[in-house]
Amino acid sequence: MTTGDPDQRLEALRAANPGSSHADALARHWLEAAGGRLLPRKRDIRPERLGRALARVIIYDFEHRDMIRFRLAGSYFRSIHGRDLTGSNYLDLMRGDDRRKAAERLFRMVEHPCGILTTNTNRFEKGREGEFRAFGLPLTDDEGRVTHSIHVSDYMSGPAIPAFGKVESMGAAASTWIDIGAGVPALAPPV
């Protein structure tokens, strides 16, 4: 696998999620932490270096198909979910088929290292909905196995901090792979 030119990689990541200062901050730090490697190690990531984006950062730990644990969930997520998500299972935020598709989408990202951009929908406890984009990139352990991913989110519609209660459920409306230097899975991400 080739890592390619860091400037080209940054431009490719920016093109995948244009106009997002949070995604730009994550892409810059992720590439800096990777150094000459295809992927950075989790231990090389310093979320505090992401500035204002830190509140919207999530790090997932891929334990098994039914457990994608929040290792870090920024303060923004506490405000929209009404609780600290750190330590809980991301998949518990999904209902029905959305749960299976979310697990498949995220595990495929780590099995074939690539980035992902997903447009998600939230349903709030007062019945309203909002859309947000989640931009994610894989991370390795010290042995080079992809075991984690890091993500940032940007709201696209609805209030950034909703006035209609806490998030009740989530699902994906659209998703696309991002080539980080190792190609992308042949199958499109399930939504």
Coordinates of N, CA and C in Angstrom, one line a residue:
M1 N 0.9 -1.2 0.0 CA 0.0 0.0 0.0 C 0.9 1.2 0.0
T2 N 0.5 2.2 -0.7 CA 1.2 3.4 -0.8 C 0.5 4.6 0.0
T3 N 1.3 5.4 0.6 CA 0.6 6.5 1.3 C 0.5 7.7 0.4
G4 N 1.3 7.8 -0.6 CA 1.1 8.9 -1.6 C 1.6 10.3 -0.9
D5 N 1.5 11.3 -1.7 CA 1.9 12.6 -1.3 C 0.9 13.2 -0.2
P6 N 1.4 13.6 1.0 CA 0.5 14.1 2.0 C -0.4 15.2 1.6
D7 N 0.1 16.1 0.7 CA -0.8 17.2 0.2 C -1.9 16.7 -0.6
Q8 N -1.6 15.7 -1.5 CA -2.7 15.1 -2.3 C -3.7 14.4 -1.4
R9 N -3.2 13.7 -0.4 CA -4.1 13.0 0.5 C -5.0 14.0 1.2
L10 N -4.5 15.1 1.7 CA -5.3 16.1 2.3 C -6.3 16.7 1.4
E11 N -6.0 17.0 0.2 CA -6.9 17.5 -0.8 C -8.0 16.5 -1.1
A12 N -7.7 15.2 -1.2 CA -8.7 14.2 -1.4 C -9.7 14.1 -0.2
L13 N -9.2 14.2 1.0 CA -10.0 14.2 2.2 C -10.9 15.4 2.3
R14 N -10.3 16.6 1.9 CA -11.1 17.8 1.9 C -12.2 17.8 0.9
A15 N -11.9 17.2 -0.3 CA -12.9 17.1 -1.4 C -14.1 16.2 -1.0
A16 N -13.8 15.2 -0.1 CA -14.8 14.3 0.3 C -15.9 15.0 1.2
N17 N -15.5 16.0 1.9 CA -16.4 16.7 2.8 C -16.1 18.2 2.8
P18 N -16.5 18.8 1.6 CA -16.1 20.2 1.4 C -16.9 21.1 2.4
G19 N -16.2 22.2 2.8 CA -16.9 23.2 3.6 C -17.0 22.9 5.1
S20 N -16.4 21.8 5.5 CA -16.5 21.4 7.0 C -15.2 21.7 7.7
S21 N -15.2 22.7 8.5 CA -14.0 23.1 9.3 C -13.7 21.9 10.2
H22 N -14.7 21.2 10.8 CA -14.4 20.1 11.7 C -13.7 19.0 10.9
A23 N -14.2 18.6 9.7 CA -13.6 17.5 9.0 C -12.2 17.9 8.5
D24 N -12.0 19.2 8.2 CA -10.7 19.7 7.8 C -9.7 19.5 8.9
A25 N -10.1 19.9 10.1 CA -9.2 19.8 11.3 C -8.9 18.3 11.5
L26 N -9.9 17.4 11.4 CA -9.6 16.0 11.6 C -8.7 15.5 10.5
A27 N -8.9 15.8 9.3 CA -8.1 15.3 8.2 C -6.6 15.7 8.4
R28 N -6.4 17.0 8.7 CA -5.1 17.5 8.9 C -4.3 16.7 10.1
H29 N -5.0 16.6 11.2 CA -4.4 15.9 12.3 C -4.2 14.5 12.0
W30 N -5.1 13.8 11.4 CA -5.0 12.4 11.1 C -3.8 12.1 10.2
L31 N -3.6 13.0 9.2 CA -2.5 12.8 8.3 C -1.2 13.1 9.0
E32 N -1.2 14.1 9.8 CA 0.0 14.4 10.6 C 0.4 13.3 11.5
A33 N -0.6 12.7 12.2 CA -0.4 11.6 13.1 C 0.1 10.3 12.3
A34 N -0.4 10.2 11.1 CA 0.0 9.0 10.2 C 1.5 9.1 9.9
G35 N 2.0 10.3 9.7 CA 3.4 10.4 9.3 C 3.6 9.8 7.9
G36 N 4.5 8.8 7.8 CA 4.7 8.1 6.5 C 3.9 6.9 6.4
R37 N 3.1 6.6 7.4 CA 2.2 5.3 7.3 C 0.9 5.6 6.6
L38 N 0.3 4.5 6.2 CA -1.1 4.7 5.5 C -2.1 5.2 6.6
L39 N -2.0 4.7 7.8 CA -2.9 5.0 8.9 C -2.2 5.4 10.1
P40 N -2.7 6.3 10.9 CA -2.1 6.6 12.2 C -2.5 5.6 13.2
R41 N -1.7 5.4 14.2 CA -2.0 4.6 15.4 C -2.9 5.4 16.3
K42 N -3.8 4.8 17.0 CA -4.7 5.4 17.9 C -3.9 6.3 18.9
R43 N -2.8 5.7 19.4 CA -2.0 6.4 20.4 C -1.4 7.7 19.9
D44 N -1.3 7.9 18.6 CA -0.7 9.1 18.0 C -1.7 10.2 17.8
I45 N -3.0 9.9 18.0 CA -4.1 10.9 17.8 C -4.2 11.7 19.1
R46 N -4.2 13.0 19.0 CA -4.4 13.9 20.1 C -5.6 14.7 19.9
P47 N -6.8 14.3 20.3 CA -8.1 15.0 20.0 C -8.0 16.5 20.5
E48 N -7.3 16.7 21.5 CA -7.2 18.1 22.0 C -6.6 19.1 21.0
R49 N -5.9 18.5 20.0 CA -5.3 19.4 19.0 C -6.3 19.8 17.9
L50 N -7.5 19.3 18.0 CA -8.5 19.6 17.0 C -9.3 20.9 17.3
G51 N -8.9 21.6 18.3 CA -9.5 22.9 18.6 C -11.0 22.8 18.8
R52 N -11.8 23.7 18.1 CA -13.3 23.7 18.3 C -13.9 22.4 17.8
A53 N -13.3 21.6 17.0 CA -13.9 20.4 16.5 C -13.9 19.3 17.6
L54 N -13.1 19.5 18.7 CA -13.1 18.5 19.8 C -14.4 18.1 20.3
A55 N -15.3 19.1 20.5 CA -16.6 18.8 21.0 C -17.4 17.9 20.1
R56 N -17.1 17.8 18.9 CA -17.8 16.9 17.9 C -17.0 15.7 17.5
V57 N -16.0 15.3 18.3 CA -15.2 14.1 17.9 C -15.8 12.9 18.6
I58 N -15.7 11.8 17.9 CA -16.0 10.5 18.5 C -14.9 9.5 18.1
I59 N -14.5 8.7 19.0 CA -13.6 7.6 18.7 C -14.3 6.3 19.1
Y60 N -14.4 5.4 18.1 CA -15.0 4.1 18.3 C -14.0 3.0 18.5
D61 N -14.3 2.0 19.3 CA -13.5 0.8 19.5 C -14.3 -0.3 18.9
F62 N -13.8 -1.0 18.0 CA -14.5 -2.1 17.3 C -14.2 -3.4 18.1
E63 N -15.0 -3.8 19.0 CA -14.8 -4.9 19.9 C -15.3 -6.2 19.2
H64 N -16.5 -6.2 18.7 CA -17.1 -7.3 17.9 C -18.3 -6.8 17.1
R65 N -18.9 -7.6 16.3 CA -20.0 -7.1 15.4 C -21.2 -6.5 16.1
D66 N -21.4 -6.9 17.4 CA -22.5 -6.3 18.1 C -22.1 -5.2 19.1
M67 N -20.8 -4.9 19.1 CA -20.3 -3.9 20.1 C -19.3 -3.0 19.4
I68 N -19.7 -1.7 19.2 CA -18.9 -0.7 18.7 C -18.9 0.4 19.8
R69 N -17.9 0.3 20.7 CA -17.9 1.1 21.9 C -17.4 2.5 21.7
F70 N -18.1 3.5 22.2 CA -17.6 4.9 22.3 C -16.5 4.9 23.2
R71 N -15.3 5.2 22.7 CA -14.1 5.4 23.6 C -14.0 6.9 23.9
L72 N -14.5 7.8 23.0 CA -14.5 9.2 23.3 C -15.8 9.7 22.6
A73 N -16.5 10.5 23.3 CA -17.7 11.2 22.7 C -17.7 12.6 23.2
G74 N -17.4 13.6 22.3 CA -17.3 15.0 22.6 C -18.5 15.5 23.3
S75 N -18.4 16.7 24.0 CA -19.4 17.3 24.8 C -20.7 17.6 23.9
Y76 N -20.5 17.9 22.7 CA -21.7 18.1 21.8 C -22.7 17.0 21.8
F77 N -22.1 15.7 21.8 CA -23.0 14.5 21.8 C -23.7 14.4 23.1
R78 N -23.1 14.8 24.2 CA -23.7 14.7 25.5 C -24.9 15.7 25.5
S79 N -24.8 16.8 24.8 CA -25.9 17.8 24.8 C -27.1 17.3 24.0
I80 N -26.8 16.6 22.9 CA -27.9 16.1 22.0 C -28.5 14.8 22.4
H81 N -27.7 14.0 23.2 CA -28.2 12.7 23.6 C -28.7 12.7 25.1
G82 N -28.4 13.8 25.8 CA -28.8 13.9 27.2 C -28.0 13.0 28.2
R83 N -26.9 12.5 27.7 CA -26.0 11.7 28.6 C -24.7 11.5 27.9
D84 N -23.7 11.1 28.7 CA -22.4 10.9 28.2 C -22.4 9.5 27.6
L85 N -22.0 9.5 26.3 CA -22.0 8.2 25.5 C -20.7 7.4 25.7
T86 N -19.7 7.9 26.3 CA -18.4 7.2 26.5 C -18.6 5.9 27.2
G87 N -18.1 4.8 26.6 CA -18.3 3.5 27.2 C -19.5 2.7 26.7
S88 N -20.5 3.4 26.1 CA -21.7 2.7 25.7 C -21.5 2.2 24.3
N89 N -22.5 1.4 23.8 CA -22.5 0.8 22.5 C -23.1 1.7 21.5
Y90 N -22.4 2.2 20.5 CA -23.0 3.0 19.4 C -24.2 2.4 18.8
L91 N -24.2 1.1 18.6 CA -25.3 0.4 17.9 C -26.6 0.4 18.7
D92 N -26.5 0.7 20.0 CA -27.7 0.9 20.8 C -28.5 2.1 20.4
L93 N -27.9 3.0 19.7 CA -28.6 4.2 19.2 C -29.5 3.9 18.0
M94 N -29.3 2.8 17.4 CA -30.0 2.4 16.2 C -31.2 1.5 16.5
R95 N -32.1 1.5 15.6 CA -33.3 0.6 15.7 C -33.4 -0.3 14.5
G96 N -33.9 -1.6 14.7 CA -34.1 -2.5 13.6 C -33.0 -2.7 12.7
D97 N -33.3 -2.6 11.4 CA -32.3 -2.8 10.3 C -31.2 -1.8 10.3
D98 N -31.5 -0.6 10.8 CA -30.4 0.5 10.9 C -29.2 0.0 11.7
R99 N -29.5 -0.8 12.8 CA -28.4 -1.3 13.6 C -27.5 -2.2 12.8
R100 N -28.1 -3.2 12.1 CA -27.3 -4.1 11.3 C -26.5 -3.4 10.2
K101 N -27.1 -2.4 9.5 CA -26.5 -1.7 8.5 C -25.3 -0.8 9.0
A102 N -25.5 -0.2 10.2 CA -24.5 0.6 10.8 C -23.3 -0.3 11.1
A103 N -23.5 -1.4 11.7 CA -22.4 -2.3 12.1 C -21.7 -2.8 10.8
E104 N -22.4 -3.2 9.8 CA -21.8 -3.6 8.5 C -21.0 -2.5 7.9
R105 N -21.5 -1.3 7.9 CA -20.8 -0.1 7.3 C -19.5 0.1 8.0
L106 N -19.6 0.2 9.3 CA -18.4 0.6 10.0 C -17.3 -0.5 10.1
F107 N -17.8 -1.8 10.2 CA -16.8 -2.9 10.2 C -16.2 -3.0 8.8
R108 N -16.9 -2.8 7.7 CA -16.3 -2.8 6.4 C -15.2 -1.8 6.2
M109 N -15.4 -0.6 6.9 CA -14.5 0.5 6.8 C -13.1 0.0 7.5
V110 N -13.2 -0.8 8.5 CA -12.0 -1.2 9.2 C -11.4 -2.4 8.5
E111 N -12.2 -3.3 7.9 CA -11.7 -4.5 7.3 C -11.0 -4.1 6.0
H112 N -11.4 -3.1 5.3 CA -10.8 -2.5 4.1 C -10.5 -1.1 4.4
P113 N -9.3 -0.8 5.0 CA -9.1 0.6 5.5 C -9.5 1.7 4.5
C114 N -10.5 2.5 4.9 CA -10.9 3.6 4.1 C -11.6 4.6 5.0
G115 N -11.8 5.8 4.5 CA -12.7 6.7 5.2 C -14.1 6.5 4.8
I116 N -15.0 7.3 5.5 CA -16.4 7.2 5.2 C -17.1 8.5 5.5
L117 N -18.0 8.9 4.7 CA -18.8 10.1 4.9 C -20.3 9.6 4.8
T118 N -21.0 9.8 5.9 CA -22.4 9.3 6.0 C -23.3 10.5 6.4
T119 N -24.4 10.6 5.7 CA -25.5 11.5 6.0 C -26.4 10.7 6.9
N120 N -26.6 11.1 8.1 CA -27.5 10.5 9.1 C -28.7 11.3 9.4
T121 N -29.7 10.6 9.8 CA -30.9 11.3 10.3 C -31.1 11.0 11.8
N122 N -31.5 12.1 12.5 CA -31.8 11.9 13.9 C -33.3 12.1 14.1
R123 N -34.0 11.3 14.9 CA -35.3 11.6 15.3 C -35.3 12.0 16.8
F124 N -35.9 13.2 17.1 CA -35.8 13.7 18.4 C -37.1 13.3 19.2
E125 N -37.0 13.3 20.5 CA -38.1 12.9 21.4 C -39.4 13.6 21.1
K126 N -39.3 14.8 20.6 CA -40.6 15.6 20.3 C -41.0 15.4 18.8
G127 N -40.5 14.4 18.2 CA -41.0 14.0 16.8 C -40.3 14.7 15.7
R128 N -39.5 15.7 15.9 CA -38.8 16.4 14.8 C -37.6 15.6 14.4
E129 N -37.1 15.9 13.2 CA -35.9 15.3 12.6 C -34.8 16.3 12.2
G130 N -33.6 15.8 12.2 CA -32.5 16.6 11.7 C -31.5 15.7 11.0
E131 N -30.7 16.3 10.1 CA -29.7 15.6 9.4 C -28.3 16.1 9.7
F132 N -27.3 15.2 9.8 CA -26.0 15.5 10.0 C -25.0 14.7 9.2
R133 N -23.9 15.2 8.9 CA -22.8 14.4 8.2 C -21.8 13.9 9.2
A134 N -21.4 12.7 9.1 CA -20.3 12.1 9.9 C -19.2 11.7 9.0
F135 N -18.0 12.3 9.3 CA -16.8 12.0 8.5 C -15.9 11.2 9.4
G136 N -15.5 10.0 8.9 CA -14.7 9.1 9.8 C -13.5 8.5 9.1
L137 N -12.5 8.3 9.9 CA -11.2 7.7 9.4 C -10.7 6.6 10.3
P138 N -10.1 5.5 9.8 CA -9.7 4.4 10.6 C -8.4 4.7 11.4
L139 N -8.2 4.0 12.4 CA -7.0 4.0 13.3 C -6.5 2.6 13.6
T140 N -5.2 2.5 13.8 CA -4.6 1.1 14.1 C -4.2 1.1 15.5
D141 N -4.0 -0.2 16.0 CA -3.3 -0.4 17.2 C -1.8 -0.4 17.0
D142 N -1.0 -0.7 18.0 CA 0.5 -0.7 17.8 C 1.0 -1.8 16.8
E143 N 0.1 -2.9 16.6 CA 0.5 -3.9 15.7 C 0.1 -3.7 14.3
G144 N -0.6 -2.6 14.0 CA -1.0 -2.2 12.7 C -2.4 -2.7 12.3
R145 N -3.1 -3.3 13.3 CA -4.5 -3.8 13.0 C -5.5 -2.6 13.2
V146 N -6.4 -2.5 12.3 CA -7.4 -1.4 12.4 C -8.4 -1.8 13.5
T147 N -8.4 -1.1 14.6 CA -9.3 -1.5 15.7 C -10.1 -0.3 16.2
H148 N -9.9 0.9 15.6 CA -10.6 2.1 16.1 C -10.9 3.0 14.9
S149 N -11.8 3.9 15.0 CA -12.0 5.0 14.0 C -12.3 6.3 14.8
I150 N -12.0 7.4 14.1 CA -12.3 8.7 14.6 C -13.2 9.4 13.7
H151 N -14.2 10.2 14.2 CA -15.2 10.8 13.4 C -15.5 12.2 13.9
V152 N -15.9 13.1 13.0 CA -16.5 14.4 13.4 C -17.8 14.5 12.7
S153 N -18.7 15.3 13.3 CA -20.1 15.5 12.8 C -20.4 17.0 12.6
D154 N -21.2 17.2 11.5 CA -21.7 18.6 11.2 C -23.2 18.5 10.9
Y155 N -24.0 19.3 11.6 CA -25.4 19.3 11.3 C -25.6 20.0 9.9
M156 N -26.6 19.4 9.2 CA -26.9 19.9 7.8 C -28.3 20.6 7.9
S157 N -29.2 20.1 8.7 CA -30.5 20.7 8.8 C -31.0 20.5 10.2
G158 N -31.9 21.3 10.6 CA -32.3 21.3 12.0 C -31.3 22.0 12.8
P159 N -31.6 22.4 14.1 CA -30.7 23.2 14.9 C -29.5 22.3 15.3
A160 N -28.3 23.0 15.4 CA -27.1 22.3 15.8 C -27.2 21.7 17.2
I161 N -27.9 22.4 18.1 CA -28.3 21.9 19.4 C -29.8 22.0 19.4
P162 N -30.4 20.9 19.2 CA -31.9 20.9 19.0 C -32.7 21.4 20.2
A163 N -33.7 22.2 19.8 CA -34.6 22.7 20.8 C -35.8 21.7 21.0
F164 N -35.8 20.6 20.3 CA -37.0 19.7 20.4 C -36.6 18.4 21.1
G165 N -35.8 18.5 22.2 CA -35.5 17.3 23.0 C -34.3 16.6 22.6
K166 N -34.1 15.5 23.2 CA -32.9 14.7 23.0 C -33.1 13.7 21.8
V167 N -32.0 13.2 21.3 CA -32.1 12.2 20.2 C -32.7 11.0 20.7
E168 N -33.7 10.5 19.9 CA -34.4 9.2 20.3 C -33.8 8.1 19.4
S169 N -33.6 8.3 18.1 CA -33.0 7.3 17.3 C -32.3 7.9 16.1
M170 N -31.4 7.1 15.5 CA -30.6 7.5 14.3 C -30.7 6.5 13.2
G171 N -30.4 6.9 12.0 CA -30.3 6.1 10.9 C -29.5 6.8 9.8
A172 N -29.1 6.0 8.8 CA -28.3 6.6 7.7 C -29.2 6.8 6.4
A173 N -29.0 8.0 5.8 CA -29.7 8.3 4.6 C -28.8 8.1 3.3
A174 N -27.5 8.3 3.5 CA -26.6 8.1 2.4 C -25.2 7.9 3.0
S175 N -24.3 7.2 2.2 CA -23.0 7.0 2.7 C -22.1 6.7 1.5
T176 N -20.8 7.1 1.6 CA -19.8 6.9 0.6 C -18.5 6.6 1.2
W177 N -17.7 5.7 0.6 CA -16.4 5.4 1.0 C -15.4 6.6 0.5
I178 N -14.3 6.7 1.2 CA -13.3 7.7 0.9 C -12.0 7.0 0.8
D179 N -11.3 7.1 -0.4 CA -10.0 6.4 -0.6 C -8.9 7.2 0.2
I180 N -8.3 6.5 1.1 CA -7.2 7.1 1.9 C -5.8 6.6 1.4
G181 N -5.8 5.8 0.3 CA -4.6 5.3 -0.2 C -4.6 3.8 -0.4
A182 N -5.6 3.1 0.0 CA -5.7 1.6 -0.1 C -6.9 1.2 -1.0
G183 N -7.5 2.1 -1.7 CA -8.7 1.8 -2.5 C -9.9 1.8 -1.5
V184 N -11.0 1.4 -2.0 CA -12.3 1.3 -1.3 C -12.9 0.0 -1.5
P185 N -13.8 -0.5 -0.5 CA -14.5 -1.7 -0.7 C -15.3 -1.7 -2.0
A186 N -15.5 -2.9 -2.6 CA -16.2 -3.0 -3.9 C -17.7 -2.7 -3.7
L187 N -18.2 -3.1 -2.6 CA -19.6 -2.9 -2.3 C -19.9 -1.5 -1.7
A188 N -20.9 -0.8 -2.1 CA -21.2 0.5 -1.6 C -21.6 0.3 -0.1
P189 N -21.4 1.3 0.7 CA -21.8 1.2 2.1 C -23.3 1.0 2.3
P190 N -23.8 0.1 3.1 CA -25.3 -0.1 3.2 C -25.9 1.1 4.0
V191 N -27.1 1.5 3.5 CA -27.8 2.6 4.2 C -29.3 2.1 4.4

